[in-house]
Amino acid sequence: QSDVFEEIEALVQSALDGYRVCIFAYGQTSSGKTFTMTGSRASPGVVPLAANEVFSHVRKYPSREFFFRLSYIEIYNEVVIDLLDPTKTGLQIRSSEQGSGVVKIMGVTEKVVTSVAEVMATVGMGETHRSTGSTDMNEKSSRSHTIFRLVVESRSKDGASGDYRVSSLNLVDLAGSESASKA
């Protein structure tokens, strides 16, 4: 897990520097995508390692204020579901006007988080709402795509104008392919 994170650590840093970042876990069913993203207590995955990196970064920059909003969604059978409030289904995804490249999920829950523990508790709660099922390759397989999205806002504490940044870190766990013979 740590080897994978070392490969993407600079991308996590880029999100903190004001860039929109998206990292995908892609592969065949039962290849370990979800484990790579979430990991375990003994071997943390990309999500907890990224959360640790984010909050370690905050401590290194006492001259900046940071504000974090976390959303966690699932796309199952082409329906967008808010994993933080599973009563919200069929959410619409829209790109903002003026070609800024910002993508919005209309009506999604965004939880303000201030620590790694809050991030992981929120993700853990969201995981309980995921769609899973049995496949020929895996007894408990995620049957959906999930998107962990952390919106990062920061500004200089001295109030310097033009020093306001909004970015996002999107960690995507794609559903696997059932076609192992074709992979």
C-alpha positions as semicolon CSV with decimal commas, in nm:
position;residue;x (nm);y (nm);z (nm)
1;Q;0,000;0,000;0,000
2;S;0,273;0,245;0,089
3;D;0,444;0,180;-0,247
4;V;0,125;0,278;-0,431
5;F;0,088;0,589;-0,219
6;E;0,447;0,694;-0,284
7;E;0,362;0,697;-0,656
8;I;0,070;0,937;-0,607
9;E;0,185;1,143;-0,308
10;A;0,287;1,436;-0,532
11;L;-0,068;1,443;-0,673
12;V;-0,212;1,476;-0,323
13;Q;0,029;1,764;-0,267
14;S;-0,093;1,922;-0,592
15;A;-0,449;1,926;-0,457
16;L;-0,323;2,117;-0,154
17;D;-0,141;2,360;-0,385
18;G;-0,466;2,455;-0,558
19;Y;-0,508;2,200;-0,838
20;R;-0,803;1,969;-0,906
21;V;-0,676;1,611;-0,882
22;C;-0,843;1,283;-0,972
23;I;-0,691;0,940;-0,908
24;F;-0,858;0,621;-1,035
25;A;-0,829;0,262;-0,914
26;Y;-0,908;0,057;-1,223
27;G;-0,890;-0,317;-1,288
28;Q;-1,055;-0,653;-1,302
29;T;-1,303;-0,771;-1,039
30;S;-1,122;-0,910;-0,735
31;S;-0,790;-0,746;-0,826
32;G;-0,777;-0,543;-0,504
33;K;-0,893;-0,197;-0,615
34;T;-1,111;-0,133;-0,310
35;F;-0,842;-0,264;-0,076
36;T;-0,588;-0,038;-0,246
37;M;-0,815;0,259;-0,185
38;T;-0,933;0,182;0,169
39;G;-0,681;-0,068;0,306
40;S;-0,697;-0,199;0,661
41;R;-0,571;-0,085;1,001
42;A;-0,249;-0,281;0,949
43;S;-0,206;-0,169;0,588
44;P;-0,380;0,166;0,524
45;G;-0,487;0,240;0,168
46;V;-0,481;0,550;-0,049
47;V;-0,773;0,724;0,126
48;P;-0,633;0,713;0,482
49;L;-0,278;0,782;0,361
50;A;-0,400;1,082;0,160
51;A;-0,596;1,208;0,461
52;N;-0,281;1,180;0,674
53;E;-0,084;1,370;0,410
54;V;-0,346;1,645;0,389
55;F;-0,356;1,711;0,762
56;S;0,023;1,682;0,797
57;H;0,048;1,950;0,526
58;V;-0,180;2,182;0,726
59;R;0,055;2,166;1,024
60;K;0,349;2,263;0,799
61;Y;0,182;2,587;0,688
62;P;0,070;2,780;0,998
63;S;0,040;3,100;0,790
64;R;-0,255;2,956;0,592
65;E;-0,611;2,874;0,694
66;F;-0,758;2,553;0,553
67;F;-1,118;2,441;0,523
68;F;-1,212;2,089;0,407
69;R;-1,545;1,952;0,281
70;L;-1,586;1,578;0,224
71;S;-1,842;1,408;0,003
72;Y;-1,866;1,039;-0,073
73;I;-2,083;0,912;-0,355
74;E;-2,158;0,589;-0,531
75;I;-2,262;0,538;-0,891
76;Y;-2,461;0,216;-0,913
77;N;-2,653;0,117;-1,226
78;E;-2,596;0,473;-1,355
79;V;-2,767;0,625;-1,049
80;V;-2,570;0,866;-0,828
81;I;-2,621;0,794;-0,458
82;D;-2,499;1,007;-0,166
83;L;-2,328;0,760;0,068
84;L;-2,339;1,016;0,352
85;D;-2,718;1,040;0,313
86;P;-2,841;0,738;0,113
87;T;-3,192;0,882;0,098
88;K;-3,046;1,114;-0,168
89;T;-3,044;0,915;-0,490
90;G;-3,050;1,016;-0,853
91;L;-2,826;1,316;-0,791
92;Q;-2,732;1,515;-1,100
93;I;-2,373;1,584;-1,201
94;R;-2,317;1,919;-1,372
95;S;-2,015;2,107;-1,497
96;S;-2,009;2,472;-1,406
97;E;-2,055;2,750;-1,655
98;Q;-1,778;2,943;-1,824
99;G;-1,556;2,643;-1,891
100;S;-1,387;2,643;-1,550
101;G;-1,379;2,262;-1,544
102;V;-1,543;2,250;-1,201
103;V;-1,788;1,961;-1,166
104;K;-2,071;1,983;-0,915
105;I;-2,294;1,711;-0,777
106;M;-2,624;1,881;-0,713
107;G;-2,761;1,823;-0,361
108;V;-2,470;1,609;-0,237
109;T;-2,387;1,614;0,133
110;E;-2,057;1,786;0,207
111;K;-1,933;1,723;0,560
112;V;-1,683;1,967;0,706
113;V;-1,386;1,767;0,837
114;T;-1,100;1,889;1,053
115;S;-0,895;1,575;1,118
116;V;-0,793;1,238;0,982
117;A;-1,018;1,074;1,241
118;E;-1,321;1,268;1,112
119;V;-1,237;1,176;0,752
120;M;-1,210;0,807;0,836
121;A;-1,524;0,804;1,052
122;T;-1,717;0,970;0,769
123;V;-1,583;0,727;0,509
124;G;-1,657;0,434;0,742
125;M;-2,017;0,548;0,777
126;G;-2,045;0,589;0,399
127;E;-1,901;0,240;0,340
128;T;-2,194;0,088;0,528
129;H;-2,423;0,217;0,253
130;R;-2,229;0,078;-0,045
131;S;-2,387;-0,165;-0,288
132;T;-2,212;-0,501;-0,282
133;G;-2,293;-0,841;-0,420
134;S;-2,152;-1,179;-0,499
135;T;-1,972;-1,249;-0,826
136;D;-1,804;-1,555;-0,971
137;M;-1,470;-1,403;-0,870
138;N;-1,543;-1,250;-0,530
139;E;-1,796;-1,338;-0,259
140;K;-1,833;-0,973;-0,152
141;S;-1,767;-0,745;-0,445
142;S;-1,837;-0,375;-0,476
143;R;-2,075;-0,347;-0,767
144;S;-2,042;0,026;-0,808
145;H;-1,803;0,313;-0,859
146;T;-1,729;0,529;-0,555
147;I;-1,589;0,878;-0,545
148;F;-1,424;1,017;-0,233
149;R;-1,407;1,393;-0,285
150;L;-1,225;1,633;-0,057
151;V;-1,270;2,000;-0,146
152;V;-0,978;2,205;-0,017
153;E;-1,012;2,577;0,044
154;S;-0,722;2,780;0,175
155;R;-0,614;3,138;0,216
156;S;-0,336;3,334;0,373
157;K;-0,405;3,425;0,736
158;D;-0,275;3,777;0,670
159;G;-0,564;3,835;0,431
160;A;-0,353;3,901;0,119
161;S;-0,591;3,955;-0,169
162;G;-0,579;3,703;-0,450
163;D;-0,440;3,435;-0,222
164;Y;-0,755;3,225;-0,202
165;R;-0,746;2,871;-0,345
166;V;-1,019;2,614;-0,403
167;S;-0,921;2,271;-0,527
168;S;-1,028;1,911;-0,489
169;L;-0,887;1,565;-0,438
170;N;-1,103;1,297;-0,601
171;L;-1,021;0,933;-0,527
172;V;-1,223;0,700;-0,749
173;D;-1,272;0,327;-0,696
174;L;-1,413;0,194;-1,021
175;A;-1,627;-0,119;-1,032
176;G;-1,440;-0,414;-1,176
177;S;-1,481;-0,601;-1,497
178;E;-1,645;-0,943;-1,489
179;S;-1,458;-1,048;-1,801
180;A;-1,151;-1,200;-1,640
181;S;-1,093;-1,419;-1,947
182;K;-1,075;-1,107;-2,163
183;A;-0,854;-0,904;-1,926
